[in-house]
Amino acid sequence: MQLRPRDYSGDDVRLLTASGLGILRGERVLFDAVSLEVAPGEAVVLRGANGAGKTTLLRVLAGLTRAETGEVSRTAPHHWVGHREGLKPHETPRAHLDLWARAWGAGADVDAILNEMGLSRPADVAARYLSAGQRRRTALARVLLDKRPVWLLDEPFTALDAEGRTRVLDMVAEHRQGGGAVVAAVHGEVGFIASREITL
């Protein structure tokens, strides 16, 4: 899962930059004047109470939601994993990953990824029968299908047991060591050393 450092190296490289972001929800300012820069190897943690705008900020960074003010500059491809897993009830982990691998034209070894995520046994079980943790692992496994430098993760540890959490922490560590970066909304203990935290 190694990225190519030569593509995203250098002291002044920024994989993602946002400046002056602001979002309104009706008459309420959800957040205002939020700026951040993300360089290779960094992990930025978003904090805040429920409803503070962490998910919305991640969606703005991913290009899924438009901010009222500010701008976002993306100089590298990204993965987005929201708090909803995106699995259809009849879909198995293997079918889900096969589908995304074909959609992205990625030549990933799906069996190896299922094994890495601890999903070999339930690989062919429909999502409606999977535990919340297994569905979460399946959603997170998508980032391993295609090498993209930036991971935008919304509550990545939700529903995971200790083993699942360890697997995700290992993924994040390897990704950062390979020159990748992470922006994650997290409740509670992070489990990795963050480059910085932003509280909304």
Short mmCIF file of C-alpha atoms in Angstrom, two decimals:
data_model
loop_
_atom_site.label_atom_id
_atom_site.label_comp_id
_atom_site.label_asym_id
_atom_site.label_seq_id
_atom_site.Cartn_x
_atom_site.Cartn_y
_atom_site.Cartn_z
CA MET A 1 0.00 0.00 0.00
CA GLN A 2 2.97 2.31 -0.51
CA LEU A 3 2.42 5.64 -2.23
CA ARG A 4 5.06 7.16 -4.46
CA PRO A 5 6.82 9.78 -2.32
CA ARG A 6 8.38 11.44 -5.37
CA ASP A 7 4.92 12.54 -6.49
CA TYR A 8 4.04 14.26 -3.21
CA SER A 9 7.31 15.24 -1.59
CA GLY A 10 8.98 18.50 -0.66
CA ASP A 11 8.80 20.90 2.24
CA ASP A 12 6.19 23.12 0.60
CA VAL A 13 3.86 20.42 -0.73
CA ARG A 14 0.23 20.69 0.37
CA LEU A 15 -2.11 17.86 -0.57
CA LEU A 16 -5.17 19.79 0.54
CA THR A 17 -5.69 23.44 1.45
CA ALA A 18 -8.83 25.18 2.68
CA SER A 19 -9.17 28.85 3.55
CA GLY A 20 -11.96 30.89 5.13
CA LEU A 21 -14.62 28.19 4.95
CA GLY A 22 -18.04 29.09 6.28
CA ILE A 23 -21.35 27.24 6.33
CA LEU A 24 -24.86 28.44 7.21
CA ARG A 25 -27.70 26.19 8.32
CA GLY A 26 -30.83 28.27 8.01
CA GLU A 27 -30.19 31.36 10.11
CA ARG A 28 -27.41 29.70 12.09
CA VAL A 29 -23.70 29.91 11.34
CA LEU A 30 -22.50 26.32 11.56
CA PHE A 31 -18.86 27.35 11.32
CA ASP A 32 -16.96 30.31 9.97
CA ALA A 33 -13.44 31.20 8.81
CA VAL A 34 -12.11 27.64 9.03
CA SER A 35 -8.74 27.17 7.34
CA LEU A 36 -6.39 24.21 7.19
CA GLU A 37 -3.46 22.81 5.25
CA VAL A 38 -2.59 19.14 4.96
CA ALA A 39 0.89 17.99 3.97
CA PRO A 40 2.20 14.48 3.24
CA GLY A 41 2.39 12.34 6.37
CA GLU A 42 0.07 14.54 8.39
CA ALA A 43 -3.13 13.69 10.25
CA VAL A 44 -5.59 16.46 11.08
CA VAL A 45 -8.27 15.63 13.66
CA LEU A 46 -11.61 17.44 13.70
CA ARG A 47 -13.27 17.84 17.10
CA GLY A 48 -16.59 19.24 18.22
CA ALA A 49 -19.96 18.38 19.71
CA ASN A 50 -22.63 16.63 17.68
CA GLY A 51 -24.02 19.13 15.19
CA ALA A 52 -20.92 21.33 15.28
CA GLY A 53 -20.25 20.72 11.59
CA LYS A 54 -17.49 18.10 11.48
CA THR A 55 -19.25 15.96 8.86
CA THR A 56 -20.20 19.02 6.85
CA LEU A 57 -16.61 20.27 6.85
CA LEU A 58 -15.38 16.89 5.63
CA ARG A 59 -18.00 16.94 2.87
CA VAL A 60 -16.83 20.40 1.83
CA LEU A 61 -13.22 19.16 1.72
CA ALA A 62 -14.37 16.21 -0.40
CA GLY A 63 -16.25 18.47 -2.81
CA LEU A 64 -19.64 17.01 -1.88
CA THR A 65 -21.01 20.17 -0.23
CA ARG A 66 -20.51 23.78 -1.25
CA ALA A 67 -19.43 26.28 1.41
CA GLU A 68 -21.00 29.75 1.58
CA THR A 69 -17.56 31.31 1.95
CA GLY A 70 -13.97 30.28 1.34
CA GLU A 71 -12.32 27.88 -1.05
CA VAL A 72 -10.70 24.47 -1.17
CA SER A 73 -7.66 23.52 -3.24
CA ARG A 74 -6.98 19.83 -3.87
CA THR A 75 -3.63 18.90 -5.36
CA ALA A 76 -3.98 15.15 -4.87
CA PRO A 77 -6.75 12.54 -5.20
CA HIS A 78 -8.72 11.65 -2.09
CA HIS A 79 -10.90 8.95 -0.57
CA TRP A 80 -14.07 9.82 1.34
CA VAL A 81 -15.59 7.46 3.91
CA GLY A 82 -18.68 8.90 5.57
CA HIS A 83 -20.41 7.70 8.72
CA ARG A 84 -22.86 5.75 6.56
CA GLU A 85 -21.23 2.61 5.17
CA GLY A 86 -22.91 2.75 1.76
CA LEU A 87 -23.61 -1.00 1.56
CA LYS A 88 -26.87 -2.25 0.08
CA PRO A 89 -28.70 -4.81 2.26
CA HIS A 90 -28.10 -7.66 -0.21
CA GLU A 91 -24.47 -6.71 -0.92
CA THR A 92 -21.61 -8.78 0.47
CA PRO A 93 -18.23 -7.31 1.43
CA ARG A 94 -16.62 -9.06 -1.54
CA ALA A 95 -19.25 -7.81 -4.00
CA HIS A 96 -19.03 -4.28 -2.57
CA LEU A 97 -15.26 -4.09 -2.97
CA ASP A 98 -15.32 -5.78 -6.38
CA LEU A 99 -17.84 -3.19 -7.56
CA TRP A 100 -15.74 -0.22 -6.43
CA ALA A 101 -12.52 -1.74 -7.75
CA ARG A 102 -14.12 -2.07 -11.21
CA ALA A 103 -15.62 1.42 -11.02
CA TRP A 104 -12.22 2.93 -10.24
CA GLY A 105 -10.30 0.70 -12.64
CA ALA A 106 -8.20 -0.47 -9.71
CA GLY A 107 -6.33 -3.73 -10.00
CA ALA A 108 -6.54 -4.40 -6.28
CA ASP A 109 -6.36 -7.86 -4.72
CA VAL A 110 -9.78 -7.88 -3.07
CA ASP A 111 -9.15 -11.18 -1.24
CA ALA A 112 -5.98 -9.77 0.31
CA ILE A 113 -7.83 -6.63 1.41
CA LEU A 114 -10.65 -8.68 2.93
CA ASN A 115 -8.06 -10.64 4.86
CA GLU A 116 -6.26 -7.49 5.98
CA MET A 117 -9.52 -6.07 7.32
CA GLY A 118 -10.52 -9.28 9.09
CA LEU A 119 -13.38 -9.89 6.68
CA SER A 120 -12.41 -13.22 5.14
CA ARG A 121 -15.08 -15.21 7.00
CA PRO A 122 -18.04 -12.86 6.32
CA ALA A 123 -16.79 -11.98 2.82
CA ASP A 124 -19.82 -13.56 1.15
CA VAL A 125 -22.46 -12.70 3.75
CA ALA A 126 -25.12 -10.14 2.82
CA ALA A 127 -24.75 -6.79 4.57
CA ARG A 128 -28.13 -7.16 6.30
CA TYR A 129 -26.61 -10.02 8.33
CA LEU A 130 -23.31 -8.33 9.17
CA SER A 131 -22.57 -6.67 12.46
CA ALA A 132 -22.16 -2.89 12.57
CA GLY A 133 -18.41 -3.40 12.99
CA GLN A 134 -18.17 -5.66 9.95
CA ARG A 135 -20.05 -3.13 7.84
CA ARG A 136 -17.72 -0.39 9.07
CA ARG A 137 -14.64 -2.46 8.20
CA THR A 138 -16.05 -3.05 4.71
CA ALA A 139 -16.55 0.67 4.14
CA LEU A 140 -13.05 1.49 5.37
CA ALA A 141 -11.59 -1.25 3.15
CA ARG A 142 -12.46 0.89 0.12
CA VAL A 143 -9.47 3.15 0.82
CA LEU A 144 -7.18 0.15 0.19
CA LEU A 145 -8.55 -0.49 -3.29
CA ASP A 146 -6.97 2.54 -4.93
CA LYS A 147 -3.88 4.46 -3.82
CA ARG A 148 -4.98 8.01 -3.09
CA PRO A 149 -2.89 10.35 -0.95
CA VAL A 150 -5.69 11.96 1.06
CA TRP A 151 -8.16 10.07 3.25
CA LEU A 152 -11.20 11.97 4.56
CA LEU A 153 -12.71 9.84 7.32
CA ASP A 154 -15.88 10.57 9.27
CA GLU A 155 -15.80 8.80 12.67
CA PRO A 156 -13.66 5.91 11.38
CA PHE A 157 -13.69 4.02 14.71
CA THR A 158 -17.48 3.92 15.13
CA ALA A 159 -18.78 0.39 15.93
CA LEU A 160 -15.29 -1.15 15.80
CA ASP A 161 -14.06 -3.53 18.47
CA ALA A 162 -10.49 -3.41 19.78
CA GLU A 163 -9.18 -5.59 16.94
CA GLY A 164 -10.92 -3.49 14.28
CA ARG A 165 -9.61 -0.29 15.81
CA THR A 166 -6.07 -1.68 15.78
CA ARG A 167 -6.40 -2.62 12.12
CA VAL A 168 -7.52 0.90 11.22
CA LEU A 169 -4.72 2.46 13.24
CA ASP A 170 -2.22 0.26 11.39
CA MET A 171 -3.74 1.36 8.07
CA VAL A 172 -3.43 5.02 9.03
CA ALA A 173 0.18 4.58 10.19
CA GLU A 174 1.21 2.84 6.96
CA HIS A 175 -0.61 5.41 4.86
CA ARG A 176 1.18 8.29 6.58
CA GLN A 177 4.55 6.57 6.37
CA GLY A 178 4.01 6.23 2.62
CA GLY A 179 3.42 9.96 2.21
CA GLY A 180 -0.35 9.96 2.58
CA ALA A 181 -2.42 12.23 4.81
CA VAL A 182 -5.60 11.88 6.83
CA VAL A 183 -8.32 14.29 7.91
CA ALA A 184 -10.64 12.59 10.40
CA ALA A 185 -13.58 13.59 12.54
CA VAL A 186 -13.13 11.71 15.81
CA HIS A 187 -14.93 11.42 19.13
CA GLY A 188 -12.91 10.42 22.18
CA GLU A 189 -9.42 8.95 22.01
CA VAL A 190 -7.74 9.20 18.63
CA GLY A 191 -5.17 6.43 18.94
CA PHE A 192 -2.57 8.09 16.71
CA ILE A 193 -0.46 11.20 17.04
CA ALA A 194 -2.26 14.02 15.28
CA SER A 195 -0.34 16.74 13.50
CA ARG A 196 -2.97 19.16 14.82
CA GLU A 197 -6.56 19.32 15.96
CA ILE A 198 -9.30 21.69 14.85
CA THR A 199 -12.27 22.23 17.17
CA LEU A 200 -15.51 23.47 15.64
#
